Amino acid sequence: MVTVVPVITVDGPSGAGKGTISHMLAEHLGWHLLDSGALYRVTGQACLIEGVSWGDHPAVAEIARHLEVSFSTAKNGEILVAYRGLDVSSAIRTEEGGRGASKVAAIPAVREALLQRQRELQRSPGLVADGRDMGTVVFHDAPLKFFLTASVSERAARRYAQLIAKGESVSLPRLLEDIEERDARDRSREVSPLAPAEDAIVIDSSASPITDVFERVMHEAKSKGFS
Ligand code: DC
């Protein structure tokens, strides 16, 4: 008998709380975690390292096909990401890293190249998959799907607080503009645009503390028998 490894998908725009909720969920369930955005971020970063322009689609796709990326967990619990053995954990989390990820993610051949890599992470006892197209494309058969959203101003404010805490100098209006631009690109691209799956549970976290969102998510997970 073939047992299907369960997947819970968590999609939504940046800053909606997907990353935090996915971490909490994976930890609580003892499941694996796929941060698919990190794969696109590393692809963008790899282009900078290899001297490939984000606009050179065939060359970017070639980078994605041979992406030598590895993930590990530091003693303090931080997820470390390396490209060809080089630590890119901080570089991929900057605003520039996000912009590059969004640009290379719009290239169909890049998405195709990263598809199988993402599906290979469906391992026992289960997978929490965080991204934009987890429920619509990569794991479209997943038994439980969430789509987290929040207003643009709330997402910009959260991102601002995160960057300031990291010691980066940022301007809130510039951040707002960046988020709107990235949202527009992620939503309007031809392949796998950001959108909720038909069977996704949509949660707006604009006015809810993360603990409330997690409670709601766990309630749904329990009702599917995952706990
Ligand atoms: O989740 P994130 O902010 O790390 O994602 C960075 C970019 O990668 C985002 O602008 C869109 C893209 N992305 C995507 O197109 N598909 C995914 N499954 C995950 C991220």
CSV table of C-alpha atoms and ligand atoms in Angstrom, one decimal:
chain,number,residue,atom,x,y,z
A,1,MET,CA,0.0,0.0,0.0
A,2,VAL,CA,1.3,3.5,-0.9
A,3,THR,CA,1.0,6.0,1.9
A,4,VAL,CA,0.7,9.6,0.8
A,5,VAL,CA,2.8,11.9,2.9
A,6,PRO,CA,0.5,14.8,3.9
A,7,VAL,CA,1.3,18.4,2.9
A,8,ILE,CA,-0.1,21.6,4.3
A,9,THR,CA,0.4,24.6,2.0
A,10,VAL,CA,0.7,28.2,3.2
A,11,ASP,CA,0.6,30.8,0.4
A,12,GLY,CA,0.2,34.5,0.3
A,13,PRO,CA,2.0,37.8,-0.4
A,14,SER,CA,5.2,38.9,1.4
A,15,GLY,CA,4.7,40.1,5.0
A,16,ALA,CA,1.4,38.3,5.5
A,17,GLY,CA,3.0,36.1,8.2
A,18,LYS,CA,3.4,32.9,6.2
A,19,GLY,CA,7.0,32.3,7.3
A,20,THR,CA,6.2,32.6,11.0
A,21,ILE,CA,3.0,30.5,10.8
A,22,SER,CA,4.8,27.9,8.6
A,23,HIS,CA,7.6,27.6,11.1
A,24,MET,CA,5.3,27.3,14.1
A,25,LEU,CA,3.1,24.7,12.3
A,26,ALA,CA,6.1,22.6,11.2
A,27,GLU,CA,7.6,22.7,14.7
A,28,HIS,CA,4.3,21.9,16.4
A,29,LEU,CA,3.6,18.9,14.1
A,30,GLY,CA,7.2,17.8,13.9
A,31,TRP,CA,7.0,18.0,10.0
A,32,HIS,CA,9.5,19.2,7.4
A,33,LEU,CA,9.4,22.8,6.2
A,34,LEU,CA,9.8,24.1,2.7
A,35,ASP,CA,10.6,27.8,2.4
A,36,SER,CA,10.2,27.9,-1.4
A,37,GLY,CA,10.8,31.7,-1.5
A,38,ALA,CA,14.4,30.9,-0.3
A,39,LEU,CA,15.0,28.9,-3.5
A,40,TYR,CA,14.0,31.9,-5.6
A,41,ARG,CA,16.0,34.2,-3.4
A,42,VAL,CA,19.1,32.0,-3.8
A,43,THR,CA,18.6,31.9,-7.6
A,44,GLY,CA,18.6,35.7,-7.7
A,45,GLN,CA,21.7,35.8,-5.4
A,46,ALA,CA,23.5,33.2,-7.5
A,47,CYS,CA,23.0,35.4,-10.6
A,48,LEU,CA,24.7,38.3,-8.8
A,49,ILE,CA,27.6,36.0,-7.7
A,50,GLU,CA,28.0,34.5,-11.2
A,51,GLY,CA,27.7,37.8,-13.0
A,52,VAL,CA,24.4,36.9,-14.7
A,53,SER,CA,21.8,39.6,-15.2
A,54,TRP,CA,18.3,38.9,-13.9
A,55,GLY,CA,17.0,39.9,-17.3
A,56,ASP,CA,19.0,37.2,-19.2
A,57,HIS,CA,16.3,34.5,-18.9
A,58,PRO,CA,18.2,31.6,-20.5
A,59,ALA,CA,21.2,32.1,-18.3
A,60,VAL,CA,19.1,32.5,-15.2
A,61,ALA,CA,17.3,29.3,-16.0
A,62,GLU,CA,20.6,27.5,-16.4
A,63,ILE,CA,21.6,28.8,-12.9
A,64,ALA,CA,18.3,27.5,-11.4
A,65,ARG,CA,18.8,24.0,-13.1
A,66,HIS,CA,22.2,23.6,-11.5
A,67,LEU,CA,21.5,25.5,-8.2
A,68,GLU,CA,23.9,24.1,-5.5
A,69,VAL,CA,22.0,25.2,-2.4
A,70,SER,CA,22.1,23.7,1.1
A,71,PHE,CA,20.1,24.5,4.2
A,72,SER,CA,21.2,23.9,7.8
A,73,THR,CA,20.1,25.0,11.2
A,74,ALA,CA,22.5,27.0,13.4
A,75,LYS,CA,22.8,26.4,17.2
A,76,ASN,CA,20.5,29.4,17.8
A,77,GLY,CA,17.8,27.9,15.6
A,78,GLU,CA,18.5,30.3,12.7
A,79,ILE,CA,18.2,28.7,9.2
A,80,LEU,CA,21.4,29.1,7.3
A,81,VAL,CA,21.4,29.0,3.5
A,82,ALA,CA,24.5,28.4,1.4
A,83,TYR,CA,25.1,28.7,-2.3
A,84,ARG,CA,28.1,26.6,-3.5
A,85,GLY,CA,29.2,26.5,0.1
A,86,LEU,CA,29.1,30.3,0.5
A,87,ASP,CA,26.8,31.6,3.3
A,88,VAL,CA,24.1,33.8,1.6
A,89,SER,CA,21.7,33.7,4.6
A,90,SER,CA,21.8,37.4,5.2
A,91,ALA,CA,22.2,38.6,1.6
A,92,ILE,CA,19.0,36.8,0.4
A,93,ARG,CA,16.9,38.4,3.1
A,94,THR,CA,17.6,42.0,2.1
A,95,GLU,CA,15.2,44.1,0.0
A,96,GLU,CA,17.5,43.7,-3.0
A,97,GLY,CA,17.4,39.9,-2.4
A,98,GLY,CA,13.5,40.0,-2.5
A,99,ARG,CA,13.5,42.1,-5.6
A,100,GLY,CA,15.8,39.7,-7.4
A,101,ALA,CA,13.7,36.7,-6.3
A,102,SER,CA,10.6,38.2,-7.6
A,103,LYS,CA,12.2,39.0,-11.0
A,104,VAL,CA,13.7,35.5,-11.5
A,105,ALA,CA,10.5,33.9,-10.2
A,106,ALA,CA,8.6,35.4,-13.1
A,107,ILE,CA,10.7,33.3,-15.6
A,108,PRO,CA,8.8,30.2,-16.6
A,109,ALA,CA,11.9,28.1,-17.2
A,110,VAL,CA,13.1,29.0,-13.6
A,111,ARG,CA,9.9,27.8,-12.1
A,112,GLU,CA,10.1,24.6,-14.1
A,113,ALA,CA,13.6,24.0,-13.0
A,114,LEU,CA,12.7,24.4,-9.3
A,115,LEU,CA,9.5,22.4,-9.4
A,116,GLN,CA,10.9,18.9,-8.9
A,117,ARG,CA,13.3,20.1,-6.2
A,118,GLN,CA,10.4,21.3,-4.2
A,119,ARG,CA,8.3,18.2,-4.7
A,120,GLU,CA,11.2,16.0,-3.5
A,121,LEU,CA,10.8,17.6,-0.1
A,122,GLN,CA,7.5,15.8,0.4
A,123,ARG,CA,8.9,13.4,3.1
A,124,SER,CA,7.5,11.6,6.0
A,125,PRO,CA,5.9,12.4,8.4
A,126,GLY,CA,4.7,15.5,6.6
A,127,LEU,CA,5.6,18.8,4.9
A,128,VAL,CA,4.5,22.4,5.5
A,129,ALA,CA,5.1,24.3,2.3
A,130,ASP,CA,5.4,28.1,2.4
A,131,GLY,CA,5.2,30.1,-0.9
A,132,ARG,CA,3.1,31.6,-3.6
A,133,ASP,CA,2.0,28.6,-5.6
A,134,MET,CA,2.2,25.7,-3.2
A,135,GLY,CA,-1.5,25.1,-3.1
A,136,THR,CA,-2.2,26.0,-6.8
A,137,VAL,CA,0.7,24.2,-8.6
A,138,VAL,CA,3.4,22.5,-6.6
A,139,PHE,CA,1.2,20.5,-4.2
A,140,HIS,CA,-2.2,21.0,-5.8
A,141,ASP,CA,-3.4,17.8,-4.2
A,142,ALA,CA,-2.6,18.9,-0.6
A,143,PRO,CA,-5.3,18.0,1.9
A,144,LEU,CA,-5.1,21.4,3.7
A,145,LYS,CA,-4.3,24.8,2.1
A,146,PHE,CA,-4.1,28.2,3.6
A,147,PHE,CA,-3.8,31.6,2.0
A,148,LEU,CA,-2.7,34.3,4.4
A,149,THR,CA,-3.2,38.0,3.5
A,150,ALA,CA,-2.9,41.4,5.2
A,151,SER,CA,-3.3,44.9,4.0
A,152,VAL,CA,-0.3,46.5,2.2
A,153,SER,CA,0.2,49.1,4.9
A,154,GLU,CA,0.2,46.5,7.6
A,155,ARG,CA,2.7,44.3,5.7
A,156,ALA,CA,5.0,47.3,5.1
A,157,ALA,CA,4.8,48.3,8.8
A,158,ARG,CA,5.8,44.7,9.8
A,159,ARG,CA,8.6,44.6,7.3
A,160,TYR,CA,9.8,48.0,8.5
A,161,ALA,CA,10.0,46.9,12.1
A,162,GLN,CA,11.9,43.7,11.1
A,163,LEU,CA,14.5,45.6,9.1
A,164,ILE,CA,15.0,48.3,11.7
A,165,ALA,CA,15.5,45.6,14.3
A,166,LYS,CA,18.2,44.2,12.1
A,167,GLY,CA,19.9,47.6,12.0
A,168,GLU,CA,19.1,48.3,8.3
A,169,SER,CA,18.2,51.9,7.3
A,170,VAL,CA,15.0,51.8,5.4
A,171,SER,CA,12.3,54.3,4.5
A,172,LEU,CA,8.6,53.3,5.0
A,173,PRO,CA,7.3,55.0,1.9
A,174,ARG,CA,10.0,53.3,-0.2
A,175,LEU,CA,9.1,49.9,1.4
A,176,LEU,CA,5.4,50.4,0.7
A,177,GLU,CA,6.3,51.1,-3.0
A,178,ASP,CA,8.5,48.1,-3.2
A,179,ILE,CA,5.9,45.8,-1.7
A,180,GLU,CA,3.2,47.1,-4.1
A,181,GLU,CA,5.6,46.6,-7.0
A,182,ARG,CA,6.5,43.1,-6.0
A,183,ASP,CA,2.8,42.2,-5.3
A,184,ALA,CA,1.9,43.4,-8.8
A,185,ARG,CA,4.7,41.4,-10.4
A,186,ASP,CA,3.9,38.2,-8.4
A,187,ARG,CA,0.1,38.5,-9.2
A,188,SER,CA,0.4,39.3,-12.9
A,189,ARG,CA,3.0,36.9,-14.1
A,190,GLU,CA,1.9,34.4,-16.7
A,191,VAL,CA,3.1,31.3,-14.9
A,192,SER,CA,1.9,30.4,-11.4
A,193,PRO,CA,0.6,33.9,-10.4
A,194,LEU,CA,0.0,34.5,-6.7
A,195,ALA,CA,-3.6,33.6,-6.1
A,196,PRO,CA,-5.5,31.5,-3.5
A,197,ALA,CA,-6.2,27.9,-4.5
A,198,GLU,CA,-10.0,27.3,-4.9
A,199,ASP,CA,-10.0,25.1,-1.9
A,200,ALA,CA,-7.7,27.3,0.3
A,201,ILE,CA,-8.8,28.7,3.6
A,202,VAL,CA,-8.2,32.5,3.3
A,203,ILE,CA,-7.1,34.3,6.5
A,204,ASP,CA,-6.7,38.0,6.8
A,205,SER,CA,-4.1,38.7,9.5
A,206,SER,CA,-4.2,42.6,9.3
A,207,ALA,CA,-5.8,43.0,12.6
A,208,SER,CA,-4.9,39.7,14.3
A,209,PRO,CA,-2.0,38.8,16.5
A,210,ILE,CA,0.1,35.9,15.1
A,211,THR,CA,-1.0,33.7,18.1
A,212,ASP,CA,-4.7,34.1,16.9
A,213,VAL,CA,-3.8,33.2,13.4
A,214,PHE,CA,-1.9,30.1,14.6
A,215,GLU,CA,-4.8,29.0,16.8
A,216,ARG,CA,-7.1,29.2,13.7
A,217,VAL,CA,-4.6,27.3,11.6
A,218,MET,CA,-4.2,24.6,14.3
A,219,HIS,CA,-7.9,24.3,14.6
A,220,GLU,CA,-8.2,23.5,10.9
A,221,ALA,CA,-5.2,21.1,11.1
A,222,LYS,CA,-6.8,19.2,14.0
A,223,SER,CA,-10.1,19.0,12.1
A,224,LYS,CA,-8.2,17.1,9.3
A,225,GLY,CA,-6.6,14.8,11.9
A,226,PHE,CA,-3.1,16.5,12.0
A,227,SER,CA,-1.9,17.3,15.4
B,1,DC,O1,8.4,34.4,0.3
B,1,DC,P1,9.5,35.3,-0.1
B,1,DC,O2,9.3,36.7,0.2
B,1,DC,O3,10.8,34.8,0.4
B,1,DC,O4,9.6,35.2,-1.7
B,1,DC,C1,10.5,35.9,-2.5
B,1,DC,C2,10.0,36.1,-3.9
B,1,DC,O5,10.0,34.8,-4.5
B,1,DC,C3,8.5,36.6,-4.0
B,1,DC,O6,8.6,37.9,-4.5
B,1,DC,C4,7.9,35.7,-5.0
B,1,DC,C5,8.8,34.6,-5.3
B,1,DC,N1,8.2,33.3,-4.9
B,1,DC,C6,7.4,32.7,-5.9
B,1,DC,O7,7.3,33.2,-7.0
B,1,DC,N2,6.9,31.4,-5.7
B,1,DC,C7,7.1,30.8,-4.5
B,1,DC,N3,6.6,29.6,-4.3
B,1,DC,C8,7.8,31.5,-3.5
B,1,DC,C9,8.4,32.7,-3.7
